[in-house]
XYZ file of C-alpha atoms in Angstrom:
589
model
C 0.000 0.000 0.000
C 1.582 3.378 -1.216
C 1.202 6.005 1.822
C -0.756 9.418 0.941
C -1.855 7.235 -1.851
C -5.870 8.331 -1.934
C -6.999 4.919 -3.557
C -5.192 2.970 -1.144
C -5.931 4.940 2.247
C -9.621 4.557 1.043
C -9.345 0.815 0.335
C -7.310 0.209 3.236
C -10.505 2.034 5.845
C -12.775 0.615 3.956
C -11.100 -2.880 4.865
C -10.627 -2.063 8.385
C -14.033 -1.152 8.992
C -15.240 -4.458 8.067
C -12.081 -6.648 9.002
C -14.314 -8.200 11.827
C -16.780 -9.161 9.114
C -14.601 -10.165 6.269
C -12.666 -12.520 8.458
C -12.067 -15.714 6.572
C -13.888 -18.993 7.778
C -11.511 -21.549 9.341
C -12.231 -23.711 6.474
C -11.258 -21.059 4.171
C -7.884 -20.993 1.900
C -7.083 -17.399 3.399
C -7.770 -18.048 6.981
C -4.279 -18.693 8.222
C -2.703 -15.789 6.603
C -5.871 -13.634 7.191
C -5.637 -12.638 3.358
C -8.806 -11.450 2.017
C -8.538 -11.705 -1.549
C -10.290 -9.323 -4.193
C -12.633 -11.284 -6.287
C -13.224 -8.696 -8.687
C -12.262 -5.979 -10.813
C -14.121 -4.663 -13.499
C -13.184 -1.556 -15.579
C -15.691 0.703 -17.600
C -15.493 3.439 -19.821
C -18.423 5.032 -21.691
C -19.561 8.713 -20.481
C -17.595 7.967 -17.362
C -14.771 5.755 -16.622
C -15.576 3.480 -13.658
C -13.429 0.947 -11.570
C -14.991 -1.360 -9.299
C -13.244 -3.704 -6.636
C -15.322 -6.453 -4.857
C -13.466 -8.198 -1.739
C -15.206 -11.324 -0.569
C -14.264 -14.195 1.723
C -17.931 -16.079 0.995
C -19.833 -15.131 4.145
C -19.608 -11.345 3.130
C -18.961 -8.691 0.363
C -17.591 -5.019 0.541
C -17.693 -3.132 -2.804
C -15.455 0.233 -3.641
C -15.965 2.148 -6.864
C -13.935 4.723 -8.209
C -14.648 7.574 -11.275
C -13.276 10.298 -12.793
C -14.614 13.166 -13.608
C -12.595 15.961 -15.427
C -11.343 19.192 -14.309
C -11.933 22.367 -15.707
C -15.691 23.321 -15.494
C -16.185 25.839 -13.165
C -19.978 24.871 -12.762
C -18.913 21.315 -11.495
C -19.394 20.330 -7.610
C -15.982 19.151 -7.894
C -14.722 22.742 -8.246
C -16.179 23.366 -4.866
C -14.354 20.435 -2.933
C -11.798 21.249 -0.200
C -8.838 19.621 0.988
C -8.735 18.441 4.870
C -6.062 19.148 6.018
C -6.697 17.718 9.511
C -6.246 14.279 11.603
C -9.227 14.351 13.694
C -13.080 15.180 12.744
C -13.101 17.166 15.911
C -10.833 20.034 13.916
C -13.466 21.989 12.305
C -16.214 23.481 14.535
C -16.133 26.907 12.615
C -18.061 25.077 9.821
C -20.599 23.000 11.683
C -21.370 26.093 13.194
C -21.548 28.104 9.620
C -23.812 25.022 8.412
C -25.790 25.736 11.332
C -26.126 29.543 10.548
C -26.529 29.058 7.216
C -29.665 26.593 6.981
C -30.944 28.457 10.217
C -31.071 32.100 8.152
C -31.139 31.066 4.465
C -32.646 28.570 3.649
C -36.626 28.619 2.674
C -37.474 24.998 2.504
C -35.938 24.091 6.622
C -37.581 27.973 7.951
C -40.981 26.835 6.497
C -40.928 23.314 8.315
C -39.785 25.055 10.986
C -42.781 27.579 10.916
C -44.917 24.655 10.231
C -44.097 22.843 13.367
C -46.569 22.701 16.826
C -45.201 23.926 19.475
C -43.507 20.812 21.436
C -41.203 20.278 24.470
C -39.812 16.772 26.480
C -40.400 16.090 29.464
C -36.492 15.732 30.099
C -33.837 17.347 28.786
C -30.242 17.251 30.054
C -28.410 20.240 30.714
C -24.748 20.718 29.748
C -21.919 23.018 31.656
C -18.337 23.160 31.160
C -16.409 22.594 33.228
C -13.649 24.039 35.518
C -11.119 22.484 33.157
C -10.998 21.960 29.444
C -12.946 19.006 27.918
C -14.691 18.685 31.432
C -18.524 18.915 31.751
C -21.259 18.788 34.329
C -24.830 17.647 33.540
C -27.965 17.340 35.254
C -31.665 16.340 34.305
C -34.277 19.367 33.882
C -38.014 19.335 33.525
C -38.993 20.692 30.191
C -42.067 22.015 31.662
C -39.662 24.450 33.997
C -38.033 25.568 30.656
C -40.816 26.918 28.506
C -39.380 27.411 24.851
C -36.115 26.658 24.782
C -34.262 25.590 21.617
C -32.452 21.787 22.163
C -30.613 19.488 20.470
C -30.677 15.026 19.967
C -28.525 12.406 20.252
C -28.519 9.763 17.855
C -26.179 6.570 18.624
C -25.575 2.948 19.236
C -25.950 1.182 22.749
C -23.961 -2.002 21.834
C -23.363 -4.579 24.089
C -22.243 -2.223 27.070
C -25.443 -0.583 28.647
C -25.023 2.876 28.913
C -25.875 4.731 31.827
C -29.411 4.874 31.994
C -32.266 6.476 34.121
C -34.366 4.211 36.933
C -36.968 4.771 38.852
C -36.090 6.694 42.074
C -32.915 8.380 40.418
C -33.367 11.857 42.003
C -29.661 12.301 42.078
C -29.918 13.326 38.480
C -31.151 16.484 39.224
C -27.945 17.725 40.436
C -25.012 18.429 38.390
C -22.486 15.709 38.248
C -19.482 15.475 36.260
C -19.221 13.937 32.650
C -16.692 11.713 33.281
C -18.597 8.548 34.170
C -21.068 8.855 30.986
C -19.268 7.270 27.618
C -17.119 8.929 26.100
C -19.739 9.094 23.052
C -22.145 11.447 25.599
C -19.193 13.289 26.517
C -18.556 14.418 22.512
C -22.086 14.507 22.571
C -21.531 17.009 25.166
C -18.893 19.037 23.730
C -20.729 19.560 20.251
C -23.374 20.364 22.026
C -21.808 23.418 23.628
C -19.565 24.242 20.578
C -23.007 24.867 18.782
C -23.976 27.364 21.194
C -26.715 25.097 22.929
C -27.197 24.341 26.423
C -29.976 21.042 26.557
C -29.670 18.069 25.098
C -32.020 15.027 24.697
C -30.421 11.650 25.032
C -32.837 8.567 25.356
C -31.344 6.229 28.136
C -30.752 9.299 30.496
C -34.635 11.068 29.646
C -36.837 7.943 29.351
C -37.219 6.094 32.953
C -35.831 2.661 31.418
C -37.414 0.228 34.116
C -40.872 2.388 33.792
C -43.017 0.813 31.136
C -45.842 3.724 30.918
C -42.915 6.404 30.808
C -40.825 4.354 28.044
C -44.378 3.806 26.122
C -45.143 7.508 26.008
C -41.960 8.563 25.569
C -41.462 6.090 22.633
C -44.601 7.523 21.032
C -43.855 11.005 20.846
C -40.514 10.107 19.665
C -41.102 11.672 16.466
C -42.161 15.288 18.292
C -39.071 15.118 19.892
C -36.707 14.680 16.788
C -38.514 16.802 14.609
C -38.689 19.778 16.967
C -35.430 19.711 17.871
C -32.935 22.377 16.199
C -30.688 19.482 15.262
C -29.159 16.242 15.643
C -26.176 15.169 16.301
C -25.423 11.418 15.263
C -22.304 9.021 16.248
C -22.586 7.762 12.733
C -19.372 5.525 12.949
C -19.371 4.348 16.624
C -20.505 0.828 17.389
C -21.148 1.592 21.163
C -20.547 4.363 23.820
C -16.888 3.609 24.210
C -15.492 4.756 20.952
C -16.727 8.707 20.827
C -18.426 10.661 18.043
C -14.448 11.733 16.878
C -12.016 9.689 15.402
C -8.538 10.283 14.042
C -8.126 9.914 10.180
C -6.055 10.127 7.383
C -6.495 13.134 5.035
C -4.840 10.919 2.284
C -8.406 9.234 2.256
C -10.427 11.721 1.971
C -9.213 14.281 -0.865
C -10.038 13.399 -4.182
C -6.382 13.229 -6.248
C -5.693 14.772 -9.712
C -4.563 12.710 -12.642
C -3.883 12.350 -15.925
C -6.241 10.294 -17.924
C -6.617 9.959 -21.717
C -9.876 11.636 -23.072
C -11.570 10.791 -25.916
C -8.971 12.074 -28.157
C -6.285 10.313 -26.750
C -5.021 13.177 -25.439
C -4.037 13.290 -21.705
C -6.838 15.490 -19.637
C -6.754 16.036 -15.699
C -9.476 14.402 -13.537
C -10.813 14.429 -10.551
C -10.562 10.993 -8.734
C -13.735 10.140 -6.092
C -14.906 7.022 -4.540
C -18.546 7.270 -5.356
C -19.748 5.437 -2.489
C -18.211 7.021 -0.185
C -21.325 8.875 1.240
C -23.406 5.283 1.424
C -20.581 4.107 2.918
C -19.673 6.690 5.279
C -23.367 7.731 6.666
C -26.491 4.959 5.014
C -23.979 1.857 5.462
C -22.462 2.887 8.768
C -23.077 1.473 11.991
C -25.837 3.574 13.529
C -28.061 3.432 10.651
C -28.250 -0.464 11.153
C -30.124 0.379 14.022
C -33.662 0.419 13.537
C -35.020 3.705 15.835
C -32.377 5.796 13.953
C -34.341 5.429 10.933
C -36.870 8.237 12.099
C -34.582 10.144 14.452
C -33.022 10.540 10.968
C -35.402 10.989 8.709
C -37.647 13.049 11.184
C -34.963 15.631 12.216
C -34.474 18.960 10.523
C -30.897 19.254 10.132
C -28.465 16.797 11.268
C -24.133 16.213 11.662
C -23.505 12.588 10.657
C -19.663 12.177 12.661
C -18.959 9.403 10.771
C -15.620 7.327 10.371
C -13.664 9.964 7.764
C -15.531 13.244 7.729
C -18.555 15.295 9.571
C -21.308 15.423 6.935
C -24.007 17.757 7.106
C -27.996 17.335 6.602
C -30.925 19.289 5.916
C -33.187 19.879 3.466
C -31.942 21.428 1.302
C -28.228 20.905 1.860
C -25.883 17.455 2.079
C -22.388 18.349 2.691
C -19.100 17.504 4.533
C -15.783 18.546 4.823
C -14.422 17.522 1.766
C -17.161 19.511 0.278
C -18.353 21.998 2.467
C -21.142 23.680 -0.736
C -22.655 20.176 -1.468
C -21.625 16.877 -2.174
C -22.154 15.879 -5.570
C -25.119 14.539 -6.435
C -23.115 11.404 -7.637
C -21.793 10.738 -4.526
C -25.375 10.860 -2.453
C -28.506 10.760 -4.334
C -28.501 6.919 -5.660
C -30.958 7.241 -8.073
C -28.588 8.719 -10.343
C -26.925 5.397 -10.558
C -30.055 3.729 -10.981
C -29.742 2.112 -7.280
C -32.820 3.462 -5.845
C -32.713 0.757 -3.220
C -32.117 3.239 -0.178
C -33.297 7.063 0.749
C -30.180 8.790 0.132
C -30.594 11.488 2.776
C -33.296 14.310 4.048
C -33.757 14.749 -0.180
C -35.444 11.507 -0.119
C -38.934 12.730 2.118
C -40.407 15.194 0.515
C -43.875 15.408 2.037
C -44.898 17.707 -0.117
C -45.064 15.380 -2.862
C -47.324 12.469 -2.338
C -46.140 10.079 -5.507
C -42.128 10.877 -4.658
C -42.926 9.990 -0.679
C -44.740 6.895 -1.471
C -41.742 6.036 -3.624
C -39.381 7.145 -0.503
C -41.649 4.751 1.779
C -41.129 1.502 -0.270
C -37.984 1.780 -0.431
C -37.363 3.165 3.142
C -39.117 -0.405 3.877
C -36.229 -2.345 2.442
C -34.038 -0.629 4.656
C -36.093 -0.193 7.589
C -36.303 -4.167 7.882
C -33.040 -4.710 7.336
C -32.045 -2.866 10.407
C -31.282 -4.466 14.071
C -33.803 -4.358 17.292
C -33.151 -5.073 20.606
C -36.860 -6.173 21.167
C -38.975 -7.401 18.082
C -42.168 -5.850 19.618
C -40.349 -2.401 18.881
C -40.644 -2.882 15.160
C -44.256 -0.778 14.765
C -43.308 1.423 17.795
C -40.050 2.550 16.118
C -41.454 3.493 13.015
C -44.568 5.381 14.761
C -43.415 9.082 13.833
C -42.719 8.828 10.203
C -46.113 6.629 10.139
C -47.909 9.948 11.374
C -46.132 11.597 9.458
C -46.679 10.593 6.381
C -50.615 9.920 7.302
C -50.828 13.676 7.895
C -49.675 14.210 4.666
C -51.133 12.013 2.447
C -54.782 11.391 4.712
C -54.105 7.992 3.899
C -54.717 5.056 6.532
C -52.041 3.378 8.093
C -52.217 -0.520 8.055
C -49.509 -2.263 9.899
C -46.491 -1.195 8.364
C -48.879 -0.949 4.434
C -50.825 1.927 3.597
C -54.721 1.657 2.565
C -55.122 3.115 -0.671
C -53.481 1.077 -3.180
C -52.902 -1.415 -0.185
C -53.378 -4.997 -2.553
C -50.202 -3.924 -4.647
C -48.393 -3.006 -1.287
C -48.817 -6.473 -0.035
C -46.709 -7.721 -3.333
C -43.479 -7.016 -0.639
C -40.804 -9.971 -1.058
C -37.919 -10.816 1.283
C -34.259 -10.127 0.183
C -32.605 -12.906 -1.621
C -29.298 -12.513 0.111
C -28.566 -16.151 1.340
C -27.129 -14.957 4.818
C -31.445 -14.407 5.793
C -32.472 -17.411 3.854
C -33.713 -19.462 7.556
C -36.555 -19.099 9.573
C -37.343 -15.516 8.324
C -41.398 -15.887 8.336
C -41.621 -16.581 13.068
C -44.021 -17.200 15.288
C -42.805 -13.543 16.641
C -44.243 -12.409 20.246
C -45.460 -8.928 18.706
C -48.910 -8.853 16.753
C -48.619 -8.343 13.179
C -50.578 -9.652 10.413
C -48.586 -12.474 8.000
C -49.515 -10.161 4.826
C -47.266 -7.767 6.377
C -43.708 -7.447 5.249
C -43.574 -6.589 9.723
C -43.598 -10.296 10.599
C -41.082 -11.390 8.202
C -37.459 -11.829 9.562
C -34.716 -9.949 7.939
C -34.893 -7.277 4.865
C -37.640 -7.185 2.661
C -37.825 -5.536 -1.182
C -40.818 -3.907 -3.470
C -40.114 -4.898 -7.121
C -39.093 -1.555 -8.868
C -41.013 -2.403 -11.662
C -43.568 -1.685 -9.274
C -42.723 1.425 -7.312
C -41.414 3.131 -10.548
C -44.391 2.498 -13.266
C -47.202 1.789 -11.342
C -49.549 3.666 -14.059
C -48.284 0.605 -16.493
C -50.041 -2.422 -14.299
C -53.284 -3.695 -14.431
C -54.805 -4.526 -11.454
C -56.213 -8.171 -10.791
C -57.593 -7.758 -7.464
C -59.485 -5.996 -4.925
C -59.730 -5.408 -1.170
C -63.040 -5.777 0.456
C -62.693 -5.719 3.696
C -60.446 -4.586 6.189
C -61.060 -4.358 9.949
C -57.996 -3.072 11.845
C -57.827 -3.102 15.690
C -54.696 -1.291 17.641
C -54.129 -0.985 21.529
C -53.516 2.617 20.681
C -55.561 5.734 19.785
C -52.940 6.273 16.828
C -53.013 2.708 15.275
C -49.368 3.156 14.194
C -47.823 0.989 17.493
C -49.014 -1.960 17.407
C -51.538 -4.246 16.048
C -53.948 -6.534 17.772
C -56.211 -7.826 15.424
C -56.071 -7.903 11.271
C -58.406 -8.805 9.357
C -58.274 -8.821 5.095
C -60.217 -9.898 2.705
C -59.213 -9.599 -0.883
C -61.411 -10.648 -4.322
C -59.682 -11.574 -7.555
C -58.365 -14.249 -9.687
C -56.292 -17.439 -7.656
C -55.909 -20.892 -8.216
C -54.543 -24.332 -6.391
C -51.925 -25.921 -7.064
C -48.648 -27.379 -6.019
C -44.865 -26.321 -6.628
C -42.028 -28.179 -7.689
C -38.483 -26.664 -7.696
C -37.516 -25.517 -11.267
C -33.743 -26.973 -12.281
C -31.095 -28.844 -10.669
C -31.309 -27.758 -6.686
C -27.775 -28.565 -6.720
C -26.603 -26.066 -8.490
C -28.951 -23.582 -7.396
C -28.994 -23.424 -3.338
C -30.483 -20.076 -3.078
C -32.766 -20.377 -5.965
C -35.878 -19.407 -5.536
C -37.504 -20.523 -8.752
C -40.458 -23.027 -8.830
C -42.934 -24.480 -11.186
C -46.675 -24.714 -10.401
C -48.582 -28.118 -10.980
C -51.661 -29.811 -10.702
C -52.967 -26.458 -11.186
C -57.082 -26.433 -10.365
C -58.627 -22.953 -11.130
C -60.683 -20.920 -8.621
C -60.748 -18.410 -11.095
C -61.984 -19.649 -14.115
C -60.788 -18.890 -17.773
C -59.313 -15.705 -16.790
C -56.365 -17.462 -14.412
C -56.265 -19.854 -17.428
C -55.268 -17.298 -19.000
C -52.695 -15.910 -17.075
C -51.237 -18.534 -15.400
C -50.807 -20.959 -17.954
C -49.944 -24.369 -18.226
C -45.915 -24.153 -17.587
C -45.456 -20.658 -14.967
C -42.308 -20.437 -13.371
C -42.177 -18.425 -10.163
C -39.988 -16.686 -7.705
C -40.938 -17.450 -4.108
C -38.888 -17.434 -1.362
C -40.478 -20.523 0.477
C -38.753 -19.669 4.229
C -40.821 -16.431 4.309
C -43.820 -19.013 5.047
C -42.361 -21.390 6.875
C -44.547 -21.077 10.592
C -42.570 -24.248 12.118
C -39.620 -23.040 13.049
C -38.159 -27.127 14.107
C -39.071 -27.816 10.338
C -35.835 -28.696 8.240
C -35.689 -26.540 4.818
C -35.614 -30.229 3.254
C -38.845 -31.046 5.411
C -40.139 -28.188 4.214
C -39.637 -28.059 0.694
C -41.068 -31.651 0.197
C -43.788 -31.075 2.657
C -44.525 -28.229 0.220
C -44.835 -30.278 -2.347
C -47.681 -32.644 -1.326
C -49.847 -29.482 -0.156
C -51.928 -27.376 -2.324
C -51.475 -23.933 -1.877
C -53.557 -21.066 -3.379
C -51.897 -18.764 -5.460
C -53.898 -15.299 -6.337
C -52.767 -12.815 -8.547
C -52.629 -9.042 -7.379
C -51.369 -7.088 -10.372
C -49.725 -7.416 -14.361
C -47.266 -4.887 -15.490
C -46.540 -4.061 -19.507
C -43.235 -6.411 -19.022
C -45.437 -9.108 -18.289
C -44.465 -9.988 -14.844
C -47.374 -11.106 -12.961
C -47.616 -10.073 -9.251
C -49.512 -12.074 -6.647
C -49.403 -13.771 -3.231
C -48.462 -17.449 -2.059
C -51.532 -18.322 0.285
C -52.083 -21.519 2.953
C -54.175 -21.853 5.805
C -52.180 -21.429 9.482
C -52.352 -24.418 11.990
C -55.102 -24.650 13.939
C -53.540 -22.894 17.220
């Protein structure tokens, strides 16, 4: 590896951030000399050129792409990037703060959410001092209701395995000022920024949520979303797996600033160019850490503005603003907004709720479901709870009803959801989970779930093949967004029985998910004759149904094929895929 190399110090974080992951198998070739070989390398050159690197030891994947982009137009984000200069991403507090300022006094879109906002306050809120020495602080716990209006900031971050200090019943001592130094060293940061902004409270959940209380935690969890969105921003240890390891980090400036070269251009003729990794923003802030866990996902999306300290650089988000050090103006919109590289897989960032526009925010929700239910939870019964604020959120905007984790109107193509094909969540993913939620929701399947983009991007070319009829809903809150009781659906349309056989050689094709339909009998007539014809092939991920969690995938798969199952078609798009729903009746509990 060539020091202040840019390619190289990127590679080589990139590989240490996910050394514990990429560690070989024992079984594998590598293991004894911990190599982890690069399985890939693909070069392309058309508008752009492109280099692409895949690492994989079999259990997992990273991916780093690199393009060029050439120098010399002035209109170009890239002639608005900045070299750091610094080791540590606490060196640059002069431009959080001008971020700050800036969105605060300039910008229309965040002053008219702002204005648009009832007035809201927590019941807790910590109060920062510094102390008598540098990088000392005292905090104590403050009733909101003492405060009146005060402007506050929120903590995003990850508990890991160590606890953090949290807040009991009884714990009056917190209404005193102690010192800082027992809290993690993440808090402490926390702490710091805090002050450095020019704010004095501070709302961190373990110390303003009474943790062994379960009314407190309950309310407190469902205004979650009032308390994000009113705060004036958030601060989020992006990088840091737990409390231990801080919102700051040292780094190497070598992998961070994009590199001139020389490359040949279309004539032949050498040209400068801008080097970037173009994933470096997924990888940085929507890869990292924090935003695996799955009540970050509306502190994040919910917030007004927000610093993401993440493992190279401080980014900045609002609405109408992503930057970061490297590019203080605005990060190109290569480097953030995914669906310019037709990946629209993710939310890329505050850009990606607008709920001002109905069609782009249902858009935003399906996919915000993929990542959503990929994310980590330390209870399974938190999965509705979690979600709650951008539920209401979204409700108010669009007056639509809210339907465990779906939305009513167009609900029968919403429940056309199908679990990632990634092998590592092909096992037990559909459980007998303790929290209520209704099969037909992509809620009680295990592990990440997908909407076809055929469907979420052209859903004016599908024809719809059925109909809901009924739906009773019943939720042990006022809201119905926190949990779900009882579900009941009814649906009319075209379906037929049959069985499934798997489609190919199984041997070669563990993860396949292919299978053909036989001894087809039609419950819908000459129109599913139609449509399903004598020889479909279809893509079903049989573990999403599988109840019995002691049942082999072997048991399963030939139990599977002695049983009828119903199989009712939802939707046709111009391609023509067909759309519809793998139906059997539960056990008798």
């Amino acid at each position: 590896m060539k020091d202040n190399c840019f390619t190289c110090s990127y590679l080589w974080s990139l590989v240490q951030e996910h050394l514990e992951e990429l560690d070989p198998s024992p079984e594998s070739p590598h293991a004894s000399a911990r190599e982890i070989p690069v399985s890939r390398v693909k070069f392309r050159r058309d508008e752009e050129m492109t280099l692409q690197m895949i690492w994989s030891t079999g259990k997992k994947s990273i991916h780093a792409r690199f393009t060029a982009f050439p120098v010399g137009d002035p209109a170009s984000a890239m002639s608005r990037k900045v070299d750091v200069s610094t080791f540590s991403t606490s060196a640059q507090p002069g431009l959080w703060r001008q971020w700050l300022r800036t969105c605060m006094e300039s910008h229309e879109k965040c002053r008219q959410k702002q204005a648009q906002l009832q007035p809201f306050m927590p019941d807790r809120l910590i109060e920062v001092w510094e102390g008598k020495t540098s990088n000392e602080y005292a905090w104590r716990l403050v009733r909101g209701a003492d405060l009146g209006s005060v402007p506050y900031l929120t903590f995003s971050h990850c508990w890991g395995t160590a606890q953090p200090v949290q807040l009991m019943k009884g714990d009056n001592t917190y209404c005193h000022f102690h010192p800082a130094t027992f809290l993690p060293k993440t808090y402490q940061d926390a702490f710091s920024i805090t002050l450095t902004l020019g704010f004095r409270y501070l709302w961190i959940d373990s110390l303003c949520i009474v943790q062994d209380d379960e009314l407190d935690w309950f309310f407190q969890s469902s205004v979650m979303g009032f308390i994000y969105e009113n705060s004036a921003c958030n601060i989020a240890a992006t990088w840091a797996r737990d409390g231990s390891e801080g919102c700051f980090i040292r780094r190497e400036p070598s992998s961070i600033n994009s590199p001139i070269i020389k490359l040949p251009s279309q004539g032949r003729q050498l040209v400068d160019h801008h080097i970037l990794a173009i994933d470096s923003y997924l990888d940085d802030v929507t890869s990292a850490p924090l935003n695996s866990r799955g009540w970050v996902t509306q502190e994040r999306f919910l917030s007004r503005r927000q610093f993401n300290f993440s493992r190279k650089e401080v980014y900045w988000e609002c609405d109408e603003l992503i930057a970061s050090e490297h590019f203080p103006k605005g990060v190109p919109d290569e480097l953030w907004d995914l669906t310019t590289l037709n990946q629209d897989t993710t939310p890329g960032g505050h850009h990606s709720l607008d709920f001002d526009d109905e069609s782009k925010l249902r858009q935003a929700w399906s996919a915000l479901v993929g990542q959503y239910s990929d994310c980590e939870f330390s209870r399974n019964s938190d999965k509705f709870i979690a979600l709650a604020g951008l539920a209401n959120k979204m409700r108010d905007a669009t007056g639509d009803e809210y339907v465990a984790g779906l939305w009513r109107k167009d609900l029968h193509r919403q429940l056309c959801w199908v679990p990632d094909i990634d092998s590592r969540f092909r096992v037990d993913r559909f459980t007998a989970t303790a929290y209520a939620a209704p099969t037909w929701s992509w809620a009680k399947a295990e592990g990440p779930v997908m909407y076809d983009l055929r469907y979420t991007a052209r859903k004016e070319d599908s024809l719809s093949l059925a109909e809901v009829t009924d739906l009773i809903i019943q939720s042990d809150d006022r809201l119905n967004t926190h949990s779900f009781v009882s579900c009941k659906l009814c649906l009319r349309g075209i379906a037929v029985w049959a069985r499934v056989d798997p489609a190919g050689d199984r041997t070669k094709m563990e993860n396949s998910s292919n299978y053909t339909l036989s001894s087809l009998s039609q419950a819908g007539g000459s129109a599913a004759a139609c449509l399903i014809g004598p020889e479909l092939t279809i893509e079903w991920d049989e573990n999403c149904s599988l109840e019995n969690i002691g049942t082999s995938r072997g048991q399963f798969i030939l139990a599977r094929q002695q049983e009828k199952l119903l199989f009712m078609l939802i939707y046709i798009d111009d391609g023509p895929h067909v759309f519809g729903l793998v139906l059997r009746k539960l056990p008798s509990r």
